[in-house]
Amino acid sequence: MNQVLVSAPSNIALIKYMGKIEGSGNKPTNGSLSYTLENLRTFVRLTEIEGGKDQWKLLVREDLEKMDLSEKGQQRFLKHLQNLKDKWGVTKNFLVESANNFPSDCGLASSASSFAALTLAAAQMFQKINPQPWGEDKKVLSELSRQGSGSSCRSLFSPWAIWLHEYAEPMNLPVKDMHHIVVVVEDSKKEVSSSEAHKLVTTSPRFEGRVERAEIRLKDLSQALQFDDWHMARQIVWDEFIDMHRLFETSTPSFSYMTDGSKKVLEECQKLWNKWQDGPLVTMDAGANVHMLFRNDQKKSFETYRELFKNEFKVLAFEGVKSDVH
Ligand code: PMV
């Protein structure tokens, strides 16, 4: 039986991809920079089947979460598989089984990890069936993954990925093995999908100048991280997610993902930062949850934040790999 099992991580953007060039297969209007979340992964098992057509099923494994993929979600996933089959000239049919190792009911986007995992699984399988000279080139695979879900193209590189145009590339920065907290403020389904958000933001008067603002922050953040300027990095990352959320709030029609809970968590982060003049990079995606990234040497602070928010919210906390262990 021809079968492959592959997993891919999620990622969190510190400079956001928001706004895409219409009809371009998810080419972004601005460059983005992300940190790869190795602990949040999608697993995809691809099995060749005789006849019939491509199908999706939940991958059942004790260590993986049970999730419900809507009919629309399944179609989008299978359409991506079809694109990959066309690219490799493969005509066989497959059973796609997938599942995440993180709860699907906590508002964490899984499209980045799932599309990256499907792309990698298909590449592994199709290279056996009809090998292509470009079939193992990470840039080509990143470009293909992007066509399924934009942000997934960054999940092929770790720990940092930069995505400017067609594909993402690894970025070499000294900050590694960060600890990660997600304060799960809201776990219900989003009312405005990120695909809709990409379209709506272009109606905001603040979209004018957005590309330039993002490009400047991308340059400044890369430098700050390169030269260990954590204060600067933290400020840029904060300004950037606020900028994205302001675009949402000033679109026509306007929408918002920020809840009272998100605001409370952000205020608390700001208070702690003012008190200690140190703390995590704080960011939010197109959702209500708040992500925090701590340097590897901020383990104590990571624990303090985890304990603080645990009383009121669901908190997912992942320790980065210790850099002193080789
Ligand atoms: O990949 P999409 O279309 O789901 O876009 C996601 C965009 C954000 O998550 C909001 C930001 C980003 O760069 O990941």
PDB file of N, CA and C in Angstrom, residues 214-289:
ATOM      1  N   ALA A 214       3.950  48.320   6.856  1.00  0.00           N
ATOM      2  CA  ALA A 214       4.361  46.932   7.110  1.00  0.00           C
ATOM      3  C   ALA A 214       5.797  46.695   6.645  1.00  0.00           C
ATOM      4  N   GLU A 215       6.141  47.268   5.495  1.00  0.00           N
ATOM      5  CA  GLU A 215       7.502  47.060   4.964  1.00  0.00           C
ATOM      6  C   GLU A 215       8.551  47.682   5.888  1.00  0.00           C
ATOM      7  N   ILE A 216       8.238  48.867   6.414  1.00  0.00           N
ATOM      8  CA  ILE A 216       9.185  49.530   7.325  1.00  0.00           C
ATOM      9  C   ILE A 216       9.326  48.685   8.597  1.00  0.00           C
ATOM     10  N   ARG A 217       8.200  48.226   9.128  1.00  0.00           N
ATOM     11  CA  ARG A 217       8.276  47.417  10.356  1.00  0.00           C
ATOM     12  C   ARG A 217       9.033  46.116  10.117  1.00  0.00           C
ATOM     13  N   LEU A 218       8.845  45.538   8.937  1.00  0.00           N
ATOM     14  CA  LEU A 218       9.536  44.290   8.619  1.00  0.00           C
ATOM     15  C   LEU A 218      11.055  44.498   8.666  1.00  0.00           C
ATOM     16  N   LYS A 219      11.474  45.593   8.096  1.00  0.00           N
ATOM     17  CA  LYS A 219      12.906  45.907   8.074  1.00  0.00           C
ATOM     18  C   LYS A 219      13.400  46.188   9.501  1.00  0.00           C
ATOM     19  N   ASP A 220      12.648  47.021  10.220  1.00  0.00           N
ATOM     20  CA  ASP A 220      13.069  47.410  11.572  1.00  0.00           C
ATOM     21  C   ASP A 220      13.048  46.221  12.538  1.00  0.00           C
ATOM     22  N   LEU A 221      12.037  45.364  12.399  1.00  0.00           N
ATOM     23  CA  LEU A 221      11.953  44.213  13.311  1.00  0.00           C
ATOM     24  C   LEU A 221      13.092  43.228  13.043  1.00  0.00           C
ATOM     25  N   SER A 222      13.385  42.997  11.764  1.00  0.00           N
ATOM     26  CA  SER A 222      14.491  42.084  11.437  1.00  0.00           C
ATOM     27  C   SER A 222      15.774  42.599  12.079  1.00  0.00           C
ATOM     28  N   GLN A 223      15.974  43.910  11.994  1.00  0.00           N
ATOM     29  CA  GLN A 223      17.192  44.509  12.572  1.00  0.00           C
ATOM     30  C   GLN A 223      17.197  44.386  14.085  1.00  0.00           C
ATOM     31  N   ALA A 224      16.065  44.706  14.706  1.00  0.00           N
ATOM     32  CA  ALA A 224      15.972  44.661  16.171  1.00  0.00           C
ATOM     33  C   ALA A 224      16.275  43.248  16.670  1.00  0.00           C
ATOM     34  N   LEU A 225      15.725  42.248  15.967  1.00  0.00           N
ATOM     35  CA  LEU A 225      15.954  40.858  16.397  1.00  0.00           C
ATOM     36  C   LEU A 225      17.401  40.447  16.117  1.00  0.00           C
ATOM     37  N   GLN A 226      17.915  40.939  15.018  1.00  0.00           N
ATOM     38  CA  GLN A 226      19.298  40.629  14.649  1.00  0.00           C
ATOM     39  C   GLN A 226      20.269  41.161  15.705  1.00  0.00           C
ATOM     40  N   PHE A 227      19.969  42.368  16.197  1.00  0.00           N
ATOM     41  CA  PHE A 227      20.905  43.019  17.131  1.00  0.00           C
ATOM     42  C   PHE A 227      20.438  42.964  18.574  1.00  0.00           C
ATOM     43  N   ASP A 228      19.510  42.018  18.864  1.00  0.00           N
ATOM     44  CA  ASP A 228      19.094  41.781  20.245  1.00  0.00           C
ATOM     45  C   ASP A 228      18.444  42.977  20.920  1.00  0.00           C
ATOM     46  N   ASP A 229      17.759  43.808  20.154  1.00  0.00           N
ATOM     47  CA  ASP A 229      17.071  44.954  20.747  1.00  0.00           C
ATOM     48  C   ASP A 229      15.627  44.539  21.053  1.00  0.00           C
ATOM     49  N   TRP A 230      15.447  43.878  22.187  1.00  0.00           N
ATOM     50  CA  TRP A 230      14.154  43.274  22.547  1.00  0.00           C
ATOM     51  C   TRP A 230      13.083  44.347  22.756  1.00  0.00           C
ATOM     52  N   HIS A 231      13.472  45.495  23.359  1.00  0.00           N
ATOM     53  CA  HIS A 231      12.500  46.568  23.593  1.00  0.00           C
ATOM     54  C   HIS A 231      11.915  47.062  22.280  1.00  0.00           C
ATOM     55  N   MET A 232      12.810  47.275  21.335  1.00  0.00           N
ATOM     56  CA  MET A 232      12.375  47.744  20.019  1.00  0.00           C
ATOM     57  C   MET A 232      11.497  46.687  19.343  1.00  0.00           C
ATOM     58  N   ALA A 233      11.930  45.427  19.427  1.00  0.00           N
ATOM     59  CA  ALA A 233      11.181  44.338  18.792  1.00  0.00           C
ATOM     60  C   ALA A 233       9.766  44.280  19.372  1.00  0.00           C
ATOM     61  N   ARG A 234       9.679  44.386  20.671  1.00  0.00           N
ATOM     62  CA  ARG A 234       8.380  44.289  21.345  1.00  0.00           C
ATOM     63  C   ARG A 234       7.448  45.424  20.894  1.00  0.00           C
ATOM     64  N   GLN A 235       7.995  46.624  20.770  1.00  0.00           N
ATOM     65  CA  GLN A 235       7.186  47.777  20.368  1.00  0.00           C
ATOM     66  C   GLN A 235       6.683  47.630  18.925  1.00  0.00           C
ATOM     67  N   ILE A 236       7.567  47.161  18.060  1.00  0.00           N
ATOM     68  CA  ILE A 236       7.177  47.008  16.647  1.00  0.00           C
ATOM     69  C   ILE A 236       6.081  45.946  16.508  1.00  0.00           C
ATOM     70  N   VAL A 237       6.272  44.833  17.217  1.00  0.00           N
ATOM     71  CA  VAL A 237       5.306  43.726  17.137  1.00  0.00           C
ATOM     72  C   VAL A 237       3.936  44.186  17.670  1.00  0.00           C
ATOM     73  N   TRP A 238       3.971  44.973  18.714  1.00  0.00           N
ATOM     74  CA  TRP A 238       2.716  45.489  19.294  1.00  0.00           C
ATOM     75  C   TRP A 238       2.029  46.442  18.298  1.00  0.00           C
ATOM     76  N   ASP A 239       2.786  47.417  17.783  1.00  0.00           N
ATOM     77  CA  ASP A 239       2.213  48.379  16.825  1.00  0.00           C
ATOM     78  C   ASP A 239       1.612  47.649  15.627  1.00  0.00           C
ATOM     79  N   GLU A 240       2.257  46.580  15.214  1.00  0.00           N
ATOM     80  CA  GLU A 240       1.843  45.872  14.007  1.00  0.00           C
ATOM     81  C   GLU A 240       0.481  45.178  14.189  1.00  0.00           C
ATOM     82  N   PHE A 241       0.287  44.484  15.302  1.00  0.00           N
ATOM     83  CA  PHE A 241      -1.024  43.809  15.409  1.00  0.00           C
ATOM     84  C   PHE A 241      -2.132  44.820  15.668  1.00  0.00           C
ATOM     85  N   ILE A 242      -1.797  45.930  16.355  1.00  0.00           N
ATOM     86  CA  ILE A 242      -2.801  46.978  16.576  1.00  0.00           C
ATOM     87  C   ILE A 242      -3.181  47.589  15.217  1.00  0.00           C
ATOM     88  N   ASP A 243      -2.191  47.795  14.365  1.00  0.00           N
ATOM     89  CA  ASP A 243      -2.438  48.334  13.029  1.00  0.00           C
ATOM     90  C   ASP A 243      -3.413  47.418  12.275  1.00  0.00           C
ATOM     91  N   MET A 244      -3.163  46.104  12.323  1.00  0.00           N
ATOM     92  CA  MET A 244      -4.040  45.165  11.606  1.00  0.00           C
ATOM     93  C   MET A 244      -5.461  45.223  12.178  1.00  0.00           C
ATOM     94  N   HIS A 245      -5.558  45.244  13.508  1.00  0.00           N
ATOM     95  CA  HIS A 245      -6.908  45.262  14.106  1.00  0.00           C
ATOM     96  C   HIS A 245      -7.628  46.583  13.826  1.00  0.00           C
ATOM     97  N   ARG A 246      -6.870  47.684  13.693  1.00  0.00           N
ATOM     98  CA  ARG A 246      -7.513  48.965  13.331  1.00  0.00           C
ATOM     99  C   ARG A 246      -8.049  48.911  11.902  1.00  0.00           C
ATOM    100  N   LEU A 247      -7.336  48.181  11.040  1.00  0.00           N
ATOM    101  CA  LEU A 247      -7.835  48.024   9.664  1.00  0.00           C
ATOM    102  C   LEU A 247      -9.201  47.333   9.700  1.00  0.00           C
ATOM    103  N   PHE A 248      -9.303  46.298  10.539  1.00  0.00           N
ATOM    104  CA  PHE A 248     -10.582  45.575  10.645  1.00  0.00           C
ATOM    105  C   PHE A 248     -11.686  46.530  11.101  1.00  0.00           C
ATOM    106  N   GLU A 249     -11.340  47.327  12.112  1.00  0.00           N
ATOM    107  CA  GLU A 249     -12.355  48.176  12.747  1.00  0.00           C
ATOM    108  C   GLU A 249     -12.767  49.357  11.878  1.00  0.00           C
ATOM    109  N   THR A 250     -11.960  49.687  10.866  1.00  0.00           N
ATOM    110  CA  THR A 250     -12.277  50.836  10.012  1.00  0.00           C
ATOM    111  C   THR A 250     -12.660  50.404   8.594  1.00  0.00           C
ATOM    112  N   SER A 251     -12.900  49.106   8.408  1.00  0.00           N
ATOM    113  CA  SER A 251     -13.336  48.613   7.096  1.00  0.00           C
ATOM    114  C   SER A 251     -14.819  48.895   6.903  1.00  0.00           C
ATOM    115  N   THR A 252     -15.294  48.746   5.684  1.00  0.00           N
ATOM    116  CA  THR A 252     -16.727  48.862   5.408  1.00  0.00           C
ATOM    117  C   THR A 252     -17.216  47.542   4.814  1.00  0.00           C
ATOM    118  N   PRO A 253     -18.095  46.802   5.522  1.00  0.00           N
ATOM    119  CA  PRO A 253     -18.527  47.059   6.895  1.00  0.00           C
ATOM    120  C   PRO A 253     -17.383  46.786   7.875  1.00  0.00           C
ATOM    121  N   SER A 254     -17.456  47.436   9.020  1.00  0.00           N
ATOM    122  CA  SER A 254     -16.390  47.230   9.995  1.00  0.00           C
ATOM    123  C   SER A 254     -16.629  45.956  10.797  1.00  0.00           C
ATOM    124  N   PHE A 255     -15.594  45.393  11.309  1.00  0.00           N
ATOM    125  CA  PHE A 255     -15.708  44.183  12.123  1.00  0.00           C
ATOM    126  C   PHE A 255     -14.571  44.189  13.132  1.00  0.00           C
ATOM    127  N   SER A 256     -14.707  43.322  14.127  1.00  0.00           N
ATOM    128  CA  SER A 256     -13.664  43.306  15.146  1.00  0.00           C
ATOM    129  C   SER A 256     -13.559  41.927  15.767  1.00  0.00           C
ATOM    130  N   TYR A 257     -12.353  41.527  16.089  1.00  0.00           N
ATOM    131  CA  TYR A 257     -12.161  40.242  16.779  1.00  0.00           C
ATOM    132  C   TYR A 257     -11.850  40.472  18.254  1.00  0.00           C
ATOM    133  N   MET A 258     -11.530  41.714  18.596  1.00  0.00           N
ATOM    134  CA  MET A 258     -11.135  42.020  19.978  1.00  0.00           C
ATOM    135  C   MET A 258     -12.330  41.954  20.899  1.00  0.00           C
ATOM    136  N   THR A 259     -12.186  41.246  21.978  1.00  0.00           N
ATOM    137  CA  THR A 259     -13.264  41.173  22.962  1.00  0.00           C
ATOM    138  C   THR A 259     -12.789  41.851  24.245  1.00  0.00           C
ATOM    139  N   ASP A 260     -13.705  41.966  25.200  1.00  0.00           N
ATOM    140  CA  ASP A 260     -13.303  42.553  26.491  1.00  0.00           C
ATOM    141  C   ASP A 260     -12.181  41.725  27.098  1.00  0.00           C
ATOM    142  N   GLY A 261     -12.272  40.409  26.880  1.00  0.00           N
ATOM    143  CA  GLY A 261     -11.233  39.520  27.405  1.00  0.00           C
ATOM    144  C   GLY A 261      -9.870  39.825  26.792  1.00  0.00           C
ATOM    145  N   SER A 262      -9.844  40.027  25.460  1.00  0.00           N
ATOM    146  CA  SER A 262      -8.561  40.341  24.801  1.00  0.00           C
ATOM    147  C   SER A 262      -7.998  41.626  25.382  1.00  0.00           C
ATOM    148  N   LYS A 263      -8.882  42.628  25.539  1.00  0.00           N
ATOM    149  CA  LYS A 263      -8.414  43.941  26.030  1.00  0.00           C
ATOM    150  C   LYS A 263      -7.848  43.814  27.431  1.00  0.00           C
ATOM    151  N   LYS A 264      -8.497  42.983  28.244  1.00  0.00           N
ATOM    152  CA  LYS A 264      -8.034  42.792  29.620  1.00  0.00           C
ATOM    153  C   LYS A 264      -6.634  42.156  29.627  1.00  0.00           C
ATOM    154  N   VAL A 265      -6.453  41.152  28.786  1.00  0.00           N
ATOM    155  CA  VAL A 265      -5.147  40.470  28.723  1.00  0.00           C
ATOM    156  C   VAL A 265      -4.074  41.448  28.235  1.00  0.00           C
ATOM    157  N   LEU A 266      -4.420  42.236  27.213  1.00  0.00           N
ATOM    158  CA  LEU A 266      -3.446  43.197  26.675  1.00  0.00           C
ATOM    159  C   LEU A 266      -3.066  44.233  27.735  1.00  0.00           C
ATOM    160  N   GLU A 267      -4.072  44.732  28.471  1.00  0.00           N
ATOM    161  CA  GLU A 267      -3.789  45.723  29.530  1.00  0.00           C
ATOM    162  C   GLU A 267      -2.850  45.152  30.576  1.00  0.00           C
ATOM    163  N   GLU A 268      -3.116  43.902  30.941  1.00  0.00           N
ATOM    164  CA  GLU A 268      -2.277  43.237  31.946  1.00  0.00           C
ATOM    165  C   GLU A 268      -0.835  43.107  31.443  1.00  0.00           C
ATOM    166  N   CYS A 269      -0.692  42.741  30.163  1.00  0.00           N
ATOM    167  CA  CYS A 269       0.655  42.614  29.569  1.00  0.00           C
ATOM    168  C   CYS A 269       1.366  43.959  29.609  1.00  0.00           C
ATOM    169  N   GLN A 270       0.612  45.016  29.296  1.00  0.00           N
ATOM    170  CA  GLN A 270       1.210  46.357  29.264  1.00  0.00           C
ATOM    171  C   GLN A 270       1.656  46.778  30.673  1.00  0.00           C
ATOM    172  N   LYS A 271       0.804  46.479  31.668  1.00  0.00           N
ATOM    173  CA  LYS A 271       1.135  46.828  33.061  1.00  0.00           C
ATOM    174  C   LYS A 271       2.416  46.135  33.496  1.00  0.00           C
ATOM    175  N   LEU A 272       2.488  44.838  33.193  1.00  0.00           N
ATOM    176  CA  LEU A 272       3.675  44.069  33.605  1.00  0.00           C
ATOM    177  C   LEU A 272       4.927  44.564  32.902  1.00  0.00           C
ATOM    178  N   TRP A 273       4.749  44.943  31.636  1.00  0.00           N
ATOM    179  CA  TRP A 273       5.903  45.464  30.887  1.00  0.00           C
ATOM    180  C   TRP A 273       6.381  46.779  31.529  1.00  0.00           C
ATOM    181  N   ASN A 274       5.426  47.652  31.863  1.00  0.00           N
ATOM    182  CA  ASN A 274       5.796  48.936  32.479  1.00  0.00           C
ATOM    183  C   ASN A 274       6.514  48.723  33.806  1.00  0.00           C
ATOM    184  N   LYS A 275       6.045  47.708  34.535  1.00  0.00           N
ATOM    185  CA  LYS A 275       6.627  47.446  35.850  1.00  0.00           C
ATOM    186  C   LYS A 275       8.053  46.895  35.735  1.00  0.00           C
ATOM    187  N   TRP A 276       8.226  45.926  34.858  1.00  0.00           N
ATOM    188  CA  TRP A 276       9.521  45.222  34.791  1.00  0.00           C
ATOM    189  C   TRP A 276      10.416  45.694  33.645  1.00  0.00           C
ATOM    190  N   GLN A 277       9.855  46.508  32.758  1.00  0.00           N
ATOM    191  CA  GLN A 277      10.601  46.935  31.552  1.00  0.00           C
ATOM    192  C   GLN A 277      11.154  45.734  30.789  1.00  0.00           C
ATOM    193  N   ASP A 278      10.414  44.667  30.877  1.00  0.00           N
ATOM    194  CA  ASP A 278      10.768  43.461  30.134  1.00  0.00           C
ATOM    195  C   ASP A 278       9.499  42.601  30.059  1.00  0.00           C
ATOM    196  N   GLY A 279       9.493  41.630  29.203  1.00  0.00           N
ATOM    197  CA  GLY A 279       8.325  40.757  29.058  1.00  0.00           C
ATOM    198  C   GLY A 279       8.328  40.142  27.677  1.00  0.00           C
ATOM    199  N   PRO A 280       7.205  39.520  27.305  1.00  0.00           N
ATOM    200  CA  PRO A 280       7.167  38.814  26.012  1.00  0.00           C
ATOM    201  C   PRO A 280       6.840  39.734  24.842  1.00  0.00           C
ATOM    202  N   LEU A 281       7.081  39.252  23.645  1.00  0.00           N
ATOM    203  CA  LEU A 281       6.508  39.863  22.447  1.00  0.00           C
ATOM    204  C   LEU A 281       5.042  39.466  22.486  1.00  0.00           C
ATOM    205  N   VAL A 282       4.164  40.432  22.269  1.00  0.00           N
ATOM    206  CA  VAL A 282       2.724  40.151  22.339  1.00  0.00           C
ATOM    207  C   VAL A 282       2.128  40.393  20.962  1.00  0.00           C
ATOM    208  N   THR A 283       1.290  39.469  20.521  1.00  0.00           N
ATOM    209  CA  THR A 283       0.640  39.675  19.221  1.00  0.00           C
ATOM    210  C   THR A 283      -0.720  38.984  19.184  1.00  0.00           C
ATOM    211  N   MET A 284      -1.543  39.414  18.237  1.00  0.00           N
ATOM    212  CA  MET A 284      -2.839  38.762  18.021  1.00  0.00           C
ATOM    213  C   MET A 284      -2.993  38.474  16.538  1.00  0.00           C
ATOM    214  N   ASP A 285      -3.640  37.366  16.240  1.00  0.00           N
ATOM    215  CA  ASP A 285      -3.936  37.037  14.853  1.00  0.00           C
ATOM    216  C   ASP A 285      -5.308  37.611  14.497  1.00  0.00           C
ATOM    217  N   ALA A 286      -5.930  37.132  13.431  1.00  0.00           N
ATOM    218  CA  ALA A 286      -7.293  37.556  13.122  1.00  0.00           C
ATOM    219  C   ALA A 286      -8.223  36.750  14.022  1.00  0.00           C
ATOM    220  N   GLY A 287      -8.220  37.075  15.293  1.00  0.00           N
ATOM    221  CA  GLY A 287      -9.007  36.374  16.293  1.00  0.00           C
ATOM    222  C   GLY A 287      -8.863  37.090  17.621  1.00  0.00           C
ATOM    223  N   ALA A 288      -9.520  36.561  18.654  1.00  0.00           N
ATOM    224  CA  ALA A 288      -9.527  37.252  19.950  1.00  0.00           C
ATOM    225  C   ALA A 288      -8.382  36.818  20.861  1.00  0.00           C
ATOM    226  N   ASN A 289      -7.738  35.699  20.524  1.00  0.00           N
ATOM    227  CA  ASN A 289      -6.704  35.158  21.423  1.00  0.00           C
ATOM    228  C   ASN A 289      -5.431  35.994  21.407  1.00  0.00           C
TER     229      ASN A 289
END
